[in-house]
Each structure stands twice: as structure tokens, then as C-alpha cells.
mmCIF file of C-alpha atoms in Angstrom:
data_model
loop_
_atom_site.group_PDB
_atom_site.id
_atom_site.type_symbol
_atom_site.label_atom_id
_atom_site.label_comp_id
_atom_site.label_asym_id
_atom_site.label_seq_id
_atom_site.Cartn_x
_atom_site.Cartn_y
_atom_site.Cartn_z
ATOM 1 C CA MET A 1 -0.233 -0.254 0.023
ATOM 2 C CA GLN A 2 1.391 3.687 -0.641
ATOM 3 C CA LEU A 3 1.486 5.989 1.630
ATOM 4 C CA PRO A 4 0.187 9.790 2.047
ATOM 5 C CA SER A 5 3.469 11.309 0.650
ATOM 6 C CA ALA A 6 5.414 13.189 2.706
ATOM 7 C CA THR A 7 4.130 16.580 1.564
ATOM 8 C CA THR A 8 1.386 16.328 2.566
ATOM 9 C CA LEU A 9 0.987 15.064 5.668
ATOM 10 C CA PRO A 10 2.175 16.916 9.013
ATOM 11 C CA ARG A 11 5.152 17.851 10.215
ATOM 12 C CA LYS A 12 5.570 17.526 13.246
ATOM 13 C CA VAL A 13 2.830 14.713 14.857
ATOM 14 C CA VAL A 14 3.228 14.083 19.127
ATOM 15 C CA VAL A 15 2.668 10.369 19.439
ATOM 16 C CA THR A 16 1.844 8.719 22.473
ATOM 17 C CA GLY A 17 1.821 5.191 22.460
ATOM 18 C CA SER A 18 5.662 5.613 20.844
ATOM 19 C CA ALA A 19 7.601 2.899 21.902
ATOM 20 C CA SER A 20 5.711 -0.453 20.895
ATOM 21 C CA GLY A 21 2.829 -2.457 18.461
ATOM 22 C CA ILE A 22 0.288 0.478 16.853
ATOM 23 C CA GLY A 23 2.469 3.100 18.257
ATOM 24 C CA LEU A 24 5.386 2.483 16.553
ATOM 25 C CA ALA A 25 4.406 1.303 13.665
ATOM 26 C CA VAL A 26 2.878 4.356 13.570
ATOM 27 C CA THR A 27 5.810 6.510 14.523
ATOM 28 C CA ALA A 28 8.226 4.110 11.807
ATOM 29 C CA SER A 29 5.702 4.987 9.309
ATOM 30 C CA LEU A 30 5.825 9.177 9.767
ATOM 31 C CA LEU A 31 9.441 9.320 9.312
ATOM 32 C CA GLU A 32 9.651 6.919 6.639
ATOM 33 C CA ALA A 33 7.863 9.597 5.361
ATOM 34 C CA GLU A 34 10.588 12.085 7.161
ATOM 35 C CA ALA A 35 7.553 13.410 9.220
ATOM 36 C CA GLY A 36 9.707 13.868 12.653
ATOM 37 C CA VAL A 37 7.858 12.776 16.107
ATOM 38 C CA VAL A 38 7.929 13.517 19.261
ATOM 39 C CA GLY A 39 7.468 10.284 21.312
ATOM 40 C CA ILE A 40 5.457 9.716 25.183
ATOM 41 C CA ASP A 41 5.646 5.769 25.914
ATOM 42 C CA ILE A 42 6.822 4.817 29.629
ATOM 43 C CA ALA A 43 9.244 3.120 28.330
ATOM 44 C CA GLY A 44 12.435 4.041 27.324
ATOM 45 C CA SER A 45 13.008 5.481 23.535
ATOM 46 C CA PRO A 46 13.263 3.056 20.662
ATOM 47 C CA ASP A 47 15.804 2.080 18.605
ATOM 48 C CA LEU A 48 15.137 4.880 15.832
ATOM 49 C CA THR A 49 16.830 6.835 13.443
ATOM 50 C CA GLY A 50 15.777 10.672 11.280
ATOM 51 C CA GLY A 51 12.993 13.530 13.194
ATOM 52 C CA TYR A 52 12.568 11.608 16.740
ATOM 53 C CA GLU A 53 12.450 13.071 20.242
ATOM 54 C CA HIS A 54 11.710 11.037 23.361
ATOM 55 C CA ILE A 55 9.203 11.923 25.954
ATOM 56 C CA ARG A 56 9.264 9.298 28.056
ATOM 57 C CA GLY A 57 6.528 9.295 31.072
ATOM 58 C CA ASP A 58 2.997 7.985 32.105
ATOM 59 C CA LEU A 59 0.646 8.536 30.979
ATOM 60 C CA SER A 60 -2.601 6.900 32.670
ATOM 61 C CA THR A 61 -1.893 8.467 36.437
ATOM 62 C CA PHE A 62 -2.945 12.519 36.082
ATOM 63 C CA GLY A 63 0.323 13.254 37.756
ATOM 64 C CA GLY A 64 1.790 11.090 35.121
ATOM 65 C CA ILE A 65 0.050 13.357 32.236
ATOM 66 C CA ALA A 66 0.679 16.485 33.295
ATOM 67 C CA ALA A 67 4.381 15.484 34.151
ATOM 68 C CA VAL A 68 4.091 14.947 30.105
ATOM 69 C CA MET A 69 2.293 18.111 29.866
ATOM 70 C CA ALA A 70 4.523 20.193 31.850
ATOM 71 C CA GLU A 71 6.987 18.463 28.773
ATOM 72 C CA LEU A 72 5.380 19.043 25.770
ATOM 73 C CA ARG A 73 4.038 22.870 26.325
ATOM 74 C CA GLY A 74 5.497 25.520 24.520
ATOM 75 C CA ARG A 75 6.234 23.107 21.686
ATOM 76 C CA ARG A 76 4.121 22.716 18.747
ATOM 77 C CA CYS A 77 3.171 20.325 16.683
ATOM 78 C CA ASP A 78 1.145 19.932 13.527
ATOM 79 C CA ALA A 79 -1.085 16.531 15.033
ATOM 80 C CA LEU A 80 -1.528 14.052 18.024
ATOM 81 C CA VAL A 81 -2.136 10.566 16.611
ATOM 82 C CA HIS A 82 -3.061 8.628 20.831
ATOM 83 C CA CYS A 83 -1.581 5.168 20.193
ATOM 84 C CA ALA A 84 -1.286 4.652 24.953
ATOM 85 C CA GLY A 85 -3.251 2.138 26.011
ATOM 86 C CA ILE A 86 -3.448 -1.941 28.595
ATOM 87 C CA MET A 87 -6.069 -3.943 28.121
ATOM 88 C CA ARG A 88 -8.367 -5.076 31.576
ATOM 89 C CA THR A 89 -11.045 -7.150 32.674
ATOM 90 C CA ASP A 90 -13.238 -5.988 35.866
ATOM 91 C CA ALA A 91 -11.722 -9.403 37.623
ATOM 92 C CA ASN A 92 -7.482 -7.375 36.921
ATOM 93 C CA ALA A 93 -7.376 -7.280 40.625
ATOM 94 C CA ASP A 94 -5.617 -3.662 40.156
ATOM 95 C CA ILE A 95 -8.425 -1.650 38.061
ATOM 96 C CA ALA A 96 -10.854 -3.584 40.495
ATOM 97 C CA GLN A 97 -8.840 -1.817 42.867
ATOM 98 C CA SER A 98 -8.792 1.224 42.409
ATOM 99 C CA MET A 99 -11.940 0.897 40.063
ATOM 100 C CA GLY A 100 -10.877 1.741 36.443
ATOM 101 C CA GLU A 101 -8.907 4.712 37.401
ATOM 102 C CA ALA A 102 -5.870 4.333 35.279
ATOM 103 C CA LEU A 103 -8.361 3.082 32.084
ATOM 104 C CA TRP A 104 -10.041 6.129 32.036
ATOM 105 C CA ALA A 105 -6.948 8.161 32.979
ATOM 106 C CA LEU A 106 -4.995 6.625 29.565
ATOM 107 C CA HIS A 107 -8.230 6.026 26.913
ATOM 108 C CA VAL A 108 -9.970 9.805 28.216
ATOM 109 C CA VAL A 109 -8.434 12.051 30.427
ATOM 110 C CA ALA A 110 -4.810 12.187 28.837
ATOM 111 C CA PRO A 111 -6.586 12.463 25.010
ATOM 112 C CA GLN A 112 -8.542 15.018 26.174
ATOM 113 C CA ARG A 113 -5.821 17.567 28.820
ATOM 114 C CA LEU A 114 -3.200 16.869 25.053
ATOM 115 C CA CYS A 115 -5.855 17.945 22.760
ATOM 116 C CA GLU A 116 -6.616 20.619 24.890
ATOM 117 C CA LEU A 117 -2.749 21.894 24.923
ATOM 118 C CA LEU A 118 -1.643 21.113 20.887
ATOM 119 C CA LEU A 119 -4.613 22.524 19.782
ATOM 120 C CA PRO A 120 -4.482 25.636 19.851
ATOM 121 C CA THR A 121 -1.614 26.170 18.207
ATOM 122 C CA MET A 122 -1.880 23.212 15.244
ATOM 123 C CA PRO A 123 -2.330 25.410 12.394
ATOM 124 C CA ASP A 124 -5.896 25.465 10.876
ATOM 125 C CA ARG A 125 -6.999 23.365 7.624
ATOM 126 C CA VAL A 126 -3.794 21.569 8.766
ATOM 127 C CA GLY A 127 -4.190 19.816 12.155
ATOM 128 C CA ARG A 128 -5.133 16.070 12.375
ATOM 129 C CA VAL A 129 -6.052 14.417 16.095
ATOM 130 C CA VAL A 130 -6.227 10.581 15.988
ATOM 131 C CA VAL A 131 -7.296 8.030 18.800
ATOM 132 C CA LEU A 132 -6.746 5.115 18.775
ATOM 133 C CA SER A 133 -10.228 3.284 20.596
ATOM 134 C CA SER A 134 -11.234 -0.374 20.516
ATOM 135 C CA ARG A 135 -13.979 -2.175 18.938
ATOM 136 C CA ALA A 136 -15.163 -3.900 22.897
ATOM 137 C CA SER A 137 -15.721 0.378 22.637
ATOM 138 C CA ALA A 138 -19.319 -1.805 21.234
ATOM 139 C CA GLY A 139 -19.232 -3.702 24.841
ATOM 140 C CA ARG A 140 -17.649 -7.354 25.798
ATOM 141 C CA ALA A 141 -18.390 -9.330 28.608
ATOM 142 C CA GLY A 142 -16.332 -8.143 31.283
ATOM 143 C CA ARG A 143 -14.361 -5.807 30.283
ATOM 144 C CA ALA A 144 -16.764 -2.974 31.057
ATOM 145 C CA LEU A 145 -14.659 -0.970 32.180
ATOM 146 C CA TYR A 146 -12.714 -1.159 29.288
ATOM 147 C CA ALA A 147 -14.835 -0.662 26.950
ATOM 148 C CA ALA A 148 -16.809 2.031 29.109
ATOM 149 C CA SER A 149 -13.508 3.856 28.825
ATOM 150 C CA LYS A 150 -12.494 3.249 25.544
ATOM 151 C CA GLY A 151 -16.479 4.440 24.459
ATOM 152 C CA GLY A 152 -15.490 8.567 25.729
ATOM 153 C CA SER A 153 -12.968 8.411 24.465
ATOM 154 C CA GLU A 154 -15.458 8.388 20.625
ATOM 155 C CA ALA A 155 -16.875 10.524 23.005
ATOM 156 C CA LEU A 156 -14.577 12.661 23.443
ATOM 157 C CA VAL A 157 -12.889 12.534 19.194
ATOM 158 C CA ARG A 158 -16.751 13.468 18.464
ATOM 159 C CA SER A 159 -16.539 16.309 21.137
ATOM 160 C CA MET A 160 -13.732 17.704 20.399
ATOM 161 C CA ALA A 161 -13.873 17.060 16.093
ATOM 162 C CA LEU A 162 -17.326 19.760 17.155
ATOM 163 C CA THR A 163 -15.097 22.302 18.781
ATOM 164 C CA VAL A 164 -12.559 22.670 15.960
ATOM 165 C CA MET A 165 -14.285 21.838 12.770
ATOM 166 C CA ALA A 166 -14.424 25.827 12.112
ATOM 167 C CA ARG A 167 -11.291 25.716 11.542
ATOM 168 C CA GLY A 168 -10.311 22.961 9.645
ATOM 169 C CA ILE A 169 -8.843 20.304 12.080
ATOM 170 C CA THR A 170 -9.833 16.746 11.422
ATOM 171 C CA VAL A 171 -10.862 14.589 14.959
ATOM 172 C CA ASN A 172 -11.232 9.977 14.629
ATOM 173 C CA ALA A 173 -10.832 7.524 16.469
ATOM 174 C CA ILE A 174 -10.195 4.243 14.809
ATOM 175 C CA ALA A 175 -11.231 1.592 16.833
ATOM 176 C CA PRO A 176 -8.956 -1.939 15.251
ATOM 177 C CA GLY A 177 -9.351 -5.528 16.248
ATOM 178 C CA PRO A 178 -8.179 -8.139 17.702
ATOM 179 C CA VAL A 179 -3.607 -6.591 16.440
ATOM 180 C CA ARG A 180 -0.714 -8.975 16.995
ATOM 181 C CA THR A 181 1.287 -6.442 19.872
ATOM 182 C CA ALA A 182 2.862 -7.186 22.682
ATOM 183 C CA GLN A 183 -0.381 -6.922 23.747
ATOM 184 C CA THR A 184 -2.014 -10.030 22.727
ATOM 185 C CA THR A 185 0.766 -12.045 24.410
ATOM 186 C CA ASP A 186 0.943 -9.810 28.716
ATOM 187 C CA PRO A 187 0.493 -11.579 31.453
ATOM 188 C CA ASN A 188 -1.592 -9.227 33.287
ATOM 189 C CA ARG A 189 -4.196 -10.833 30.233
ATOM 190 C CA ALA A 190 -4.738 -13.763 30.625
ATOM 191 C CA ASP A 191 -7.763 -14.075 31.805
ATOM 192 C CA ALA A 192 -9.136 -13.203 28.827
ATOM 193 C CA ALA A 193 -7.767 -14.477 24.964
ATOM 194 C CA VAL A 194 -7.566 -12.946 21.884
ATOM 195 C CA ALA A 195 -9.667 -14.765 19.602
ATOM 196 C CA LEU A 196 -8.851 -14.508 16.142
ATOM 197 C CA PRO A 197 -10.673 -12.366 13.516
ATOM 198 C CA PRO A 198 -13.007 -14.205 10.715
ATOM 199 C CA MET A 199 -10.988 -13.577 8.806
ATOM 200 C CA GLY A 200 -8.846 -15.910 9.764
ATOM 201 C CA ARG A 201 -5.503 -13.734 11.969
ATOM 202 C CA LEU A 202 -4.640 -11.251 14.129
ATOM 203 C CA ILE A 203 -4.369 -7.616 12.341
ATOM 204 C CA VAL A 204 -0.799 -6.083 11.876
ATOM 205 C CA PRO A 205 -0.048 -2.990 13.471
ATOM 206 C CA GLN A 206 1.709 -1.732 9.983
ATOM 207 C CA GLU A 207 -2.105 -2.054 9.125
ATOM 208 C CA ILE A 208 -3.058 0.187 11.762
ATOM 209 C CA ALA A 209 0.421 2.942 11.001
ATOM 210 C CA ALA A 210 -1.077 3.199 7.776
ATOM 211 C CA THR A 211 -4.977 3.824 8.410
ATOM 212 C CA VAL A 212 -3.956 6.577 10.628
ATOM 213 C CA LEU A 213 -1.885 8.477 7.756
ATOM 214 C CA PHE A 214 -4.256 8.537 5.873
ATOM 215 C CA LEU A 215 -6.865 10.021 8.334
ATOM 216 C CA LEU A 216 -3.334 12.679 8.752
ATOM 217 C CA SER A 217 -3.101 13.559 5.695
ATOM 218 C CA ASP A 218 -4.845 16.275 2.996
ATOM 219 C CA ALA A 219 -7.278 13.628 1.607
ATOM 220 C CA ALA A 220 -8.744 12.978 4.704
ATOM 221 C CA GLY A 221 -9.129 16.221 5.671
ATOM 222 C CA ALA A 222 -13.366 16.242 5.011
ATOM 223 C CA ILE A 223 -14.067 13.279 7.847
ATOM 224 C CA THR A 224 -14.185 14.699 11.024
ATOM 225 C CA GLY A 225 -15.405 13.198 14.408
ATOM 226 C CA GLN A 226 -15.856 9.551 12.480
ATOM 227 C CA THR A 227 -14.204 6.202 14.642
ATOM 228 C CA LEU A 228 -13.385 4.359 11.981
ATOM 229 C CA VAL A 229 -13.669 -0.188 12.707
ATOM 230 C CA GLN A 230 -10.647 -1.393 11.403
ATOM 231 C CA CYS A 231 -11.508 -5.039 13.682
ATOM 232 C CA GLY A 232 -11.140 -8.151 10.261
ATOM 233 C CA GLY A 233 -14.901 -9.078 9.978
ATOM 234 C CA LEU A 234 -15.790 -9.452 13.261
ATOM 235 C CA SER A 235 -18.457 -6.334 12.333
ATOM 236 C CA LEU A 236 -19.793 -8.660 10.592
ATOM 237 C CA ALA A 237 -19.344 -12.395 12.575
ATOM 238 C CA PRO A 238 -18.294 -13.238 15.491
ATOM 239 C CA PRO A 239 -14.414 -14.847 16.507
ATOM 240 C CA SER A 240 -15.761 -18.248 16.641
ATOM 241 C CA THR A 241 -16.917 -18.400 12.886
ATOM 242 C CA ALA A 242 -13.188 -18.084 12.034
ATOM 243 C CA THR A 243 -10.682 -20.167 9.938
ATOM 244 C CA PRO A 244 -7.236 -19.990 11.302
ATOM 245 C CA GLN A 245 -5.769 -19.013 8.560
ATOM 246 C CA ARG A 246 -2.382 -21.520 6.571
ATOM 247 C CA GLY A 247 0.810 -21.556 4.842
#
């Protein structure tokens, strides 16, 4: 798939969750397109070349969000891509004890605060925001707090899109199905096995990154306030109908 050229993409992009998974794939694709990236992640800087700058921070706590905002304050960027996220079931001990505070902070408060900080100086008709949600936002048994936090991120996207619509800045969400990342083998989600979608394989991060880059490009300038479901067919049939991919 041919990616949008560098001339149609924002020149400076803030990417959260940039050290692994979808965030790393988005960051690598942007760097390949010669865009500059300010990456934010709880982990250390990934091994990347080109115009990459790393901020280490924890967006799952209110204090961590404030610290990252202090690092970003005064900087100008053209776009924000919020990829940072975690999946936890309602049975997870930490989530049960905190009543889902980390999920809400990471999936709703962090992108809202980052938008509030960065949108005022984004250029009109060029600025872009893309937030990674999840197909689980439609509801999943045993994952009520996670699903609610992802549903909250989609409501946030619609609200922010209305806020900046007159400036020609777009705000959209992508709701993936199961993606082949470290999250799918995270021991903290051992009680929530990953099922193959009906297409018979997991989505790869580069496929989500290609969609992100499209939404960042000027070709997507008339799309705003939307959630694009990229789920490998889960919206059409339950995972139990999947035929594993051969070869």
C-alpha cells in the first residue's frame, strides 16, 4: 500500500505509545515519510533514526499526565496520534481496586488534556488528531470498565471534532480488532485470551498505521468526528466462525 507523500502529511506529530505496537508502527511510518515525531511512552526510547524525540512518561496516572504536559508546553505540533493504551478485564485485581482509574486516565483524560494543550497552536486546515479506540467500545462481557473507557474516548473525539471544526482541523478515532502486539501476550490479560477475527488472522500494526497516516493526510480533510472500525471482520461475524489462516 502506498503511503501518503511527505508533502500531504503534517510535519510535526506527537505520538503516544510510541515505543511498541501500533504506536511504534505509526512512528516508524511517519519517520519514513520524513515527518518529525515527538514520542511519548512509559518505556524508554525505541531504536529509531531520523527526526525522533522521546519523552518518557506514564499517561495512566493524573500526575504522569501533568508531567508530560509540562514537557510539551510551549511546543508547536501539527498533529496528535494517541496510541497509548492497555487492556484489562474487570477481574484484574489492580483495576478492581482502583475502579478503572488507570483505564479512564489513559484512554480519556490523557487525550483530552493533550488536545487541550496542543490544539490551540495547531495550524488551521492542517491540524489532525487521531485517537486509537477499540472495537470493544461496543461492549464486551467481563470488560465493562475497559469498554466504557474506550467508548469515552470516542465521545471525546466527537466533542473535540465539534470544537475545532470551524478551523478545518479533523479529529477521528480508529477502533481496531485484535492486533498482533505485545499486548496480545501480556500476562496481565491471561484471563482474556485473544480470539482470531473471522478473516483468520490477527491484524498487524502496520495496517493500523496505514489508516492513521491516511487520516493525517490532506486527502482525509473532509472526515471528522468519526470512528473507523478496522476489525478483521468482527463486525460481520463472531470470532467463533473464524477459519485459521494456513501457510
